[in-house]
Amino acid sequence: MSRKPNVWVTRLIPEGGLELIREACEVEVWTEELPPPREVLLEKVRGRDGLLCLLTDRIDAAVMDAAGPSLKVISNLAVGYDNVDVAAATARGIPVGNTPGVLTETTADMAFALLMAAARRIVEGVDYVRAGRWRTWGPMLLLGYDVHGATLGIVGMGRIGQAVARRAAGFEMRILYFDPYCDPGKIPPGIEATCCTLEELLAEADFVSLHVPLTPETYRLINAERLAQMKPTAVLVNTSRGPVVDTEALYQALASGQIAYAALDVTDPEPLPADHKLLTLPNCLVVPHIASASWATRTRMAQMAAENLMAGLRGERLPHCVNPEVYGSQPGQSEPER
Ligand code: DGY
């Protein structure tokens, strides 16, 4: 095309990505702190050649139709893409990009940080000191659970699950995993991990860490029945997507002592309102979906999202495309991340 492509970026992203886009495009950026409201999204996308969006934007057929036939690419600044109606994009011949790989280690760091914070009651300890309640060393004060030597159950042995397994090996944990493919080739070299059913994993694990993408199959995978299969001393860690866990069932399990603790980077709903009953529980730790939030990783994610966007605008294959069917390839050729 002779004119510069016209793109919309739905939030301020790290400069490393924005500058790549600015060099070649007319770009408008939504600079508010909160995501664009639905009506703004529908309006702003009109007539664009490219869209760089976030996991907080619901990109469905209506958005694609509002953009119109000029829309050549949708680039999502995340590895997860459950916010995009990929089938609708494919039906319109629009490639959808994501950012796999680059956030694997950073997200695994956070999963492990949450696991350890829950096990050793770090947040409760900090609150205790801040509240002026620390009056003496106490033999029974804030007792938690050992991480070393414990059994870790990894649900979903994708890239991030594997990275968590590597960390767990350093703590001499016994590793169980549940994965639909149960492929021993996925186990990092030198690490022992046993593939088992979800029921076996839940019954045996001291820590359960979730690393599955959100799909119709994984929606509320951890429900009341599954929580009841866990040990009363078990800790649940979720850095995947909030709706993988049934929030009401989790609240009941934590409040009744059916499981010991939950450490959540993601919630359903998200954001979790400050008056949500989960936040009244001392044995539930919630952080605001920040597992990939390191300076280096978010910069790299922005660059990757920009590279996907630019490739799509040039009519080239996206370096990271979730619907290769648009190029005549078989679906499922790009492995899901989590
Ligand atoms: C993702 O990329 O899907 C994370 O949830 C945010 O980094």
Coordinates of C-alpha atoms and ligand atoms in Angstrom, one line a residue:
M1 CA 0.0 0.0 0.0
S2 CA 1.3 3.5 -0.7
R3 CA -0.1 5.2 2.3
K4 CA 1.1 4.3 5.8
P5 CA -1.0 1.6 7.4
N6 CA -3.3 2.9 10.1
V7 CA -3.3 1.0 13.4
W8 CA -4.9 1.3 16.8
V9 CA -3.2 0.2 20.0
T10 CA -5.7 -0.2 22.8
R11 CA -3.3 0.8 25.7
L12 CA 0.0 2.4 26.3
I13 CA 2.6 -0.4 25.8
P14 CA 6.4 -0.3 26.4
E15 CA 8.2 2.0 24.1
G16 CA 10.3 -0.8 22.7
G17 CA 7.2 -2.0 20.8
L18 CA 5.6 1.4 20.1
E19 CA 8.6 2.8 18.4
L20 CA 8.6 -0.1 15.9
I21 CA 5.0 0.6 15.0
R22 CA 5.5 4.4 14.8
E23 CA 8.4 4.0 12.3
A24 CA 6.0 2.5 9.8
C25 CA 2.5 3.3 10.7
E26 CA 0.0 6.0 11.5
V27 CA -0.8 5.0 15.1
E28 CA -3.3 6.0 17.6
V29 CA -2.9 4.8 21.2
W30 CA -5.6 4.6 23.9
T31 CA -3.7 6.2 26.8
E32 CA -6.2 5.9 29.5
E33 CA -5.5 3.6 32.5
L34 CA -8.6 1.5 32.0
P35 CA -9.4 -0.4 28.8
P36 CA -11.5 1.3 26.2
P37 CA -15.2 0.9 26.8
R38 CA -16.9 -1.4 24.3
E39 CA -18.5 1.5 22.3
V40 CA -15.1 3.2 22.1
L41 CA -13.5 0.0 20.9
L42 CA -16.2 -0.4 18.2
E43 CA -15.8 3.2 17.1
K44 CA -12.0 3.4 17.2
V45 CA -11.3 0.2 15.3
R46 CA -13.3 1.5 12.3
G47 CA -11.3 1.5 9.0
R48 CA -8.0 0.4 10.7
D49 CA -5.5 -1.8 8.9
G50 CA -4.2 -3.3 12.2
L51 CA -5.2 -3.7 15.8
L52 CA -2.8 -4.3 18.7
C53 CA -5.0 -5.3 21.7
L54 CA -4.7 -6.6 25.2
L55 CA -6.2 -9.5 27.1
T56 CA -8.7 -7.0 28.7
D57 CA -10.2 -6.3 25.2
R58 CA -13.0 -8.6 24.0
I59 CA -12.2 -8.9 20.3
D60 CA -15.2 -10.7 18.7
A61 CA -16.9 -10.7 15.3
A62 CA -18.7 -7.4 16.1
V63 CA -15.3 -5.7 16.5
M64 CA -13.9 -7.3 13.4
D65 CA -17.0 -6.2 11.4
A66 CA -16.8 -2.7 12.9
A67 CA -13.2 -2.5 11.7
G68 CA -14.3 -3.6 8.2
P69 CA -12.5 -5.2 5.3
S70 CA -9.3 -3.1 5.8
L71 CA -8.4 -5.1 9.0
K72 CA -5.4 -7.3 8.1
V73 CA -4.1 -8.4 11.5
I74 CA -5.0 -8.7 15.2
S75 CA -2.0 -8.7 17.5
N76 CA -2.7 -9.7 21.1
L77 CA -0.2 -8.5 23.7
A78 CA -0.3 -11.8 25.7
V79 CA 0.4 -15.4 25.2
G80 CA -3.2 -16.3 26.1
Y81 CA -5.8 -15.3 23.5
D82 CA -9.1 -16.4 25.0
N83 CA -10.2 -12.7 24.7
V84 CA -10.1 -13.1 20.9
D85 CA -12.7 -15.0 18.9
V86 CA -10.1 -16.8 16.8
A87 CA -12.7 -18.7 14.7
A88 CA -14.3 -15.4 13.7
A89 CA -10.9 -14.0 12.7
T90 CA -10.1 -17.1 10.7
A91 CA -13.5 -16.9 9.0
R92 CA -12.5 -13.4 7.9
G93 CA -9.0 -14.4 6.9
I94 CA -7.4 -12.3 9.6
P95 CA -4.3 -13.7 11.3
V96 CA -4.2 -13.4 15.1
G97 CA -0.8 -13.0 16.8
N98 CA 0.3 -13.7 20.4
T99 CA 3.5 -13.6 22.4
P100 CA 4.6 -17.1 23.4
G101 CA 7.9 -18.1 24.9
V102 CA 9.2 -14.7 26.1
L103 CA 7.2 -14.7 29.3
T104 CA 7.7 -18.3 30.2
E105 CA 10.4 -17.9 32.8
T106 CA 9.0 -14.7 34.3
T107 CA 5.6 -16.3 34.8
A108 CA 7.2 -19.4 36.3
D109 CA 9.1 -17.1 38.7
M110 CA 5.8 -15.7 39.8
A111 CA 4.1 -19.1 40.2
F112 CA 6.9 -20.1 42.4
A113 CA 6.9 -16.9 44.3
L114 CA 3.2 -17.3 45.0
L115 CA 3.7 -21.0 46.0
M116 CA 6.4 -20.0 48.5
A117 CA 4.5 -17.0 49.8
A118 CA 1.5 -19.2 50.5
A119 CA 3.5 -22.0 52.0
R120 CA 5.4 -19.8 54.3
R121 CA 2.6 -17.3 55.0
I122 CA 4.7 -14.3 53.9
V123 CA 1.8 -11.9 53.4
E124 CA 0.2 -12.8 56.8
G125 CA 3.6 -12.3 58.3
V126 CA 4.1 -8.8 56.7
D127 CA 0.6 -7.8 57.8
Y128 CA 1.3 -9.1 61.3
V129 CA 4.4 -6.9 61.7
R130 CA 2.8 -3.9 60.1
A131 CA -0.1 -4.2 62.5
G132 CA 2.2 -3.9 65.4
R133 CA 1.4 -7.5 66.6
W134 CA 5.0 -8.8 66.7
R135 CA 5.7 -9.0 70.4
T136 CA 7.9 -12.0 70.8
W137 CA 9.3 -15.1 69.0
G138 CA 6.6 -17.7 69.2
P139 CA 7.0 -21.5 68.8
M140 CA 3.6 -21.7 67.2
L141 CA 3.6 -18.4 65.3
L142 CA 2.6 -18.5 61.7
L143 CA 3.5 -22.1 61.0
G144 CA 3.4 -23.0 57.4
Y145 CA 4.3 -25.8 55.1
D146 CA 7.7 -26.9 53.8
V147 CA 8.3 -26.5 50.0
H148 CA 11.4 -28.6 49.8
G149 CA 10.6 -32.3 49.5
A150 CA 6.9 -31.7 49.0
T151 CA 4.8 -33.0 46.1
L152 CA 4.0 -30.5 43.4
G153 CA 1.2 -31.2 40.9
I154 CA 1.5 -29.3 37.7
V155 CA -1.7 -29.1 35.7
G156 CA -0.7 -28.4 32.1
M157 CA 2.9 -29.3 31.1
G158 CA 3.3 -26.6 28.4
R159 CA 6.3 -24.2 28.4
I160 CA 5.4 -22.5 31.7
G161 CA 4.6 -25.8 33.4
Q162 CA 8.0 -27.1 32.4
A163 CA 9.7 -24.0 33.7
V164 CA 7.9 -24.4 37.0
A165 CA 9.1 -28.1 37.1
R166 CA 12.7 -26.9 36.7
R167 CA 12.3 -24.6 39.6
A168 CA 10.7 -27.3 41.7
A169 CA 13.5 -29.7 41.0
G170 CA 15.9 -27.2 42.7
F171 CA 13.8 -27.5 45.8
E172 CA 13.9 -31.3 45.6
M173 CA 10.1 -31.5 45.1
R174 CA 8.4 -34.6 43.8
I175 CA 6.7 -33.6 40.6
L176 CA 3.4 -35.0 39.3
Y177 CA 1.8 -33.6 36.2
F178 CA -1.5 -33.8 34.4
D179 CA -1.5 -33.0 30.7
P180 CA -3.8 -34.2 27.9
Y181 CA -0.8 -35.3 25.9
C182 CA 1.3 -36.9 28.7
D183 CA 4.4 -36.6 26.5
P184 CA 7.6 -37.6 28.3
G185 CA 9.4 -35.5 25.7
K186 CA 8.0 -32.4 27.4
I187 CA 9.9 -33.1 30.7
P188 CA 13.0 -30.9 30.9
P189 CA 16.2 -33.0 30.7
G190 CA 17.4 -34.3 34.1
I191 CA 14.0 -33.8 35.8
E192 CA 11.8 -36.5 37.0
A193 CA 8.1 -36.0 36.7
T194 CA 5.3 -38.5 36.6
C195 CA 2.3 -38.1 34.4
C196 CA -0.9 -39.1 36.1
T197 CA -4.7 -38.4 36.0
L198 CA -6.0 -35.2 37.4
E199 CA -7.7 -37.2 40.2
E200 CA -4.4 -38.8 41.3
L201 CA -2.6 -35.4 41.1
L202 CA -5.2 -33.7 43.3
A203 CA -5.2 -36.5 45.8
E204 CA -1.4 -36.5 46.2
A205 CA -0.1 -33.0 45.6
D206 CA 0.8 -30.6 48.5
F207 CA 0.9 -27.8 45.9
V208 CA -1.2 -27.6 42.7
S209 CA -0.1 -25.1 40.1
L210 CA -2.3 -24.4 37.1
H211 CA -0.8 -23.8 33.7
V212 CA -3.6 -24.5 31.2
P213 CA -5.0 -22.1 28.6
L214 CA -8.6 -21.1 29.1
T215 CA -10.8 -23.1 26.7
P216 CA -14.3 -24.6 27.0
E217 CA -12.6 -27.8 28.4
T218 CA -10.6 -26.0 31.1
Y219 CA -13.4 -23.6 32.1
R220 CA -13.9 -24.3 35.9
L221 CA -11.6 -27.3 35.7
I222 CA -11.0 -26.8 39.4
N223 CA -14.6 -27.0 40.7
A224 CA -16.2 -28.1 44.0
E225 CA -15.7 -31.7 43.2
R226 CA -12.0 -31.3 42.3
L227 CA -11.3 -29.2 45.3
A228 CA -12.8 -31.9 47.5
Q229 CA -10.3 -34.3 46.0
M230 CA -7.4 -32.2 47.3
K231 CA -5.6 -32.6 50.6
P232 CA -6.7 -30.3 53.5
T233 CA -3.1 -29.1 53.7
A234 CA -2.9 -28.4 49.9
V235 CA -2.1 -25.0 48.4
L236 CA -3.6 -24.0 45.0
V237 CA -1.6 -21.6 42.8
N238 CA -3.2 -20.1 39.7
T239 CA -1.2 -18.0 37.2
S240 CA -3.2 -19.2 34.2
R241 CA -6.7 -17.7 33.8
G242 CA -9.2 -16.9 36.5
P243 CA -12.2 -18.9 35.1
V244 CA -10.1 -22.1 35.2
V245 CA -11.2 -22.1 38.9
D246 CA -14.8 -21.9 40.1
T247 CA -14.5 -18.9 42.5
E248 CA -17.5 -19.7 44.6
A249 CA -16.3 -23.3 45.1
L250 CA -12.8 -22.0 46.0
Y251 CA -14.2 -19.6 48.5
Q252 CA -16.1 -22.5 50.2
A253 CA -13.1 -24.8 50.1
L254 CA -10.9 -22.1 51.7
A255 CA -13.4 -20.9 54.3
S256 CA -14.3 -24.5 55.4
G257 CA -10.6 -25.6 55.6
Q258 CA -11.1 -28.1 52.8
I259 CA -7.9 -26.9 51.4
A260 CA -5.3 -24.8 53.2
Y261 CA -4.5 -21.9 50.9
A262 CA -4.9 -20.3 47.5
A263 CA -2.4 -18.0 45.8
L264 CA -3.9 -16.3 42.8
D265 CA -2.5 -14.1 40.1
V266 CA -5.7 -14.4 38.1
T267 CA -9.3 -14.3 39.3
D268 CA -12.9 -14.6 38.1
P269 CA -14.1 -11.9 38.0
E270 CA -11.1 -9.9 37.0
P271 CA -10.4 -7.4 38.4
L272 CA -11.5 -8.8 41.8
P273 CA -13.6 -6.1 43.5
A274 CA -12.0 -4.9 46.8
D275 CA -15.1 -6.0 48.7
H276 CA -15.1 -9.5 47.2
K277 CA -15.5 -12.2 49.9
L278 CA -12.3 -14.0 48.8
L279 CA -10.4 -11.1 50.1
T280 CA -11.8 -11.6 53.6
L281 CA -10.0 -14.9 53.9
P282 CA -6.6 -14.9 55.6
N283 CA -5.7 -18.0 53.6
C284 CA -6.1 -16.4 50.2
L285 CA -3.5 -14.3 48.6
V286 CA -4.3 -12.3 45.4
V287 CA -2.1 -10.2 43.2
P288 CA -3.4 -8.3 40.2
H289 CA -2.5 -10.5 37.1
I290 CA 1.2 -9.5 37.2
A291 CA 2.9 -12.8 36.5
S292 CA 4.6 -11.5 33.3
A293 CA 5.2 -8.0 34.7
S294 CA 8.9 -7.6 34.6
W295 CA 10.5 -4.7 32.8
A296 CA 12.4 -7.0 30.4
T297 CA 9.5 -9.3 29.7
R298 CA 6.9 -6.7 29.1
T299 CA 9.3 -4.9 26.7
R300 CA 9.9 -8.1 24.8
M301 CA 6.2 -8.8 24.7
A302 CA 5.5 -5.4 23.2
Q303 CA 8.2 -5.9 20.6
M304 CA 6.8 -9.3 19.7
A305 CA 3.3 -7.9 19.4
A306 CA 4.7 -5.1 17.2
E307 CA 6.5 -7.6 15.0
N308 CA 3.4 -9.7 14.6
L309 CA 1.4 -6.5 13.8
M310 CA 4.0 -5.3 11.2
A311 CA 4.2 -8.7 9.5
G312 CA 0.5 -8.8 9.2
L313 CA 0.4 -5.3 7.7
R314 CA 3.0 -6.3 5.1
G315 CA 1.0 -9.4 4.2
E316 CA 3.6 -11.7 5.6
R317 CA 3.1 -14.7 7.9
L318 CA 3.0 -13.6 11.5
P319 CA 6.1 -14.9 13.5
H320 CA 3.6 -16.1 16.2
C321 CA 0.2 -16.9 14.8
V322 CA -2.5 -18.7 16.7
N323 CA -4.6 -19.4 13.6
P324 CA -2.2 -20.7 10.9
E325 CA -5.3 -22.0 9.2
V326 CA -5.5 -18.6 7.6
Y327 CA -2.3 -19.6 5.7
G328 CA -3.7 -23.0 4.8
S329 CA -1.8 -24.8 7.6
Q330 CA -3.4 -27.2 9.9
P331 CA -4.9 -25.8 13.1
G332 CA -3.1 -26.7 16.3
Q333 CA 0.4 -26.4 14.8
S334 CA 1.3 -23.7 17.3
E335 CA 1.5 -25.4 20.7
P336 CA -0.6 -23.7 23.4
E337 CA 1.7 -22.0 25.9
R338 CA 0.4 -22.7 29.4
Ligands
DGY1 C1 -0.6 -13.7 29.1 O1 0.3 -13.3 28.3 O2 -1.5 -14.4 28.7 C2 -0.6 -13.3 30.5 O3 -1.7 -13.6 31.2 C3 -0.2 -11.8 30.6 O4 1.1 -11.8 30.3

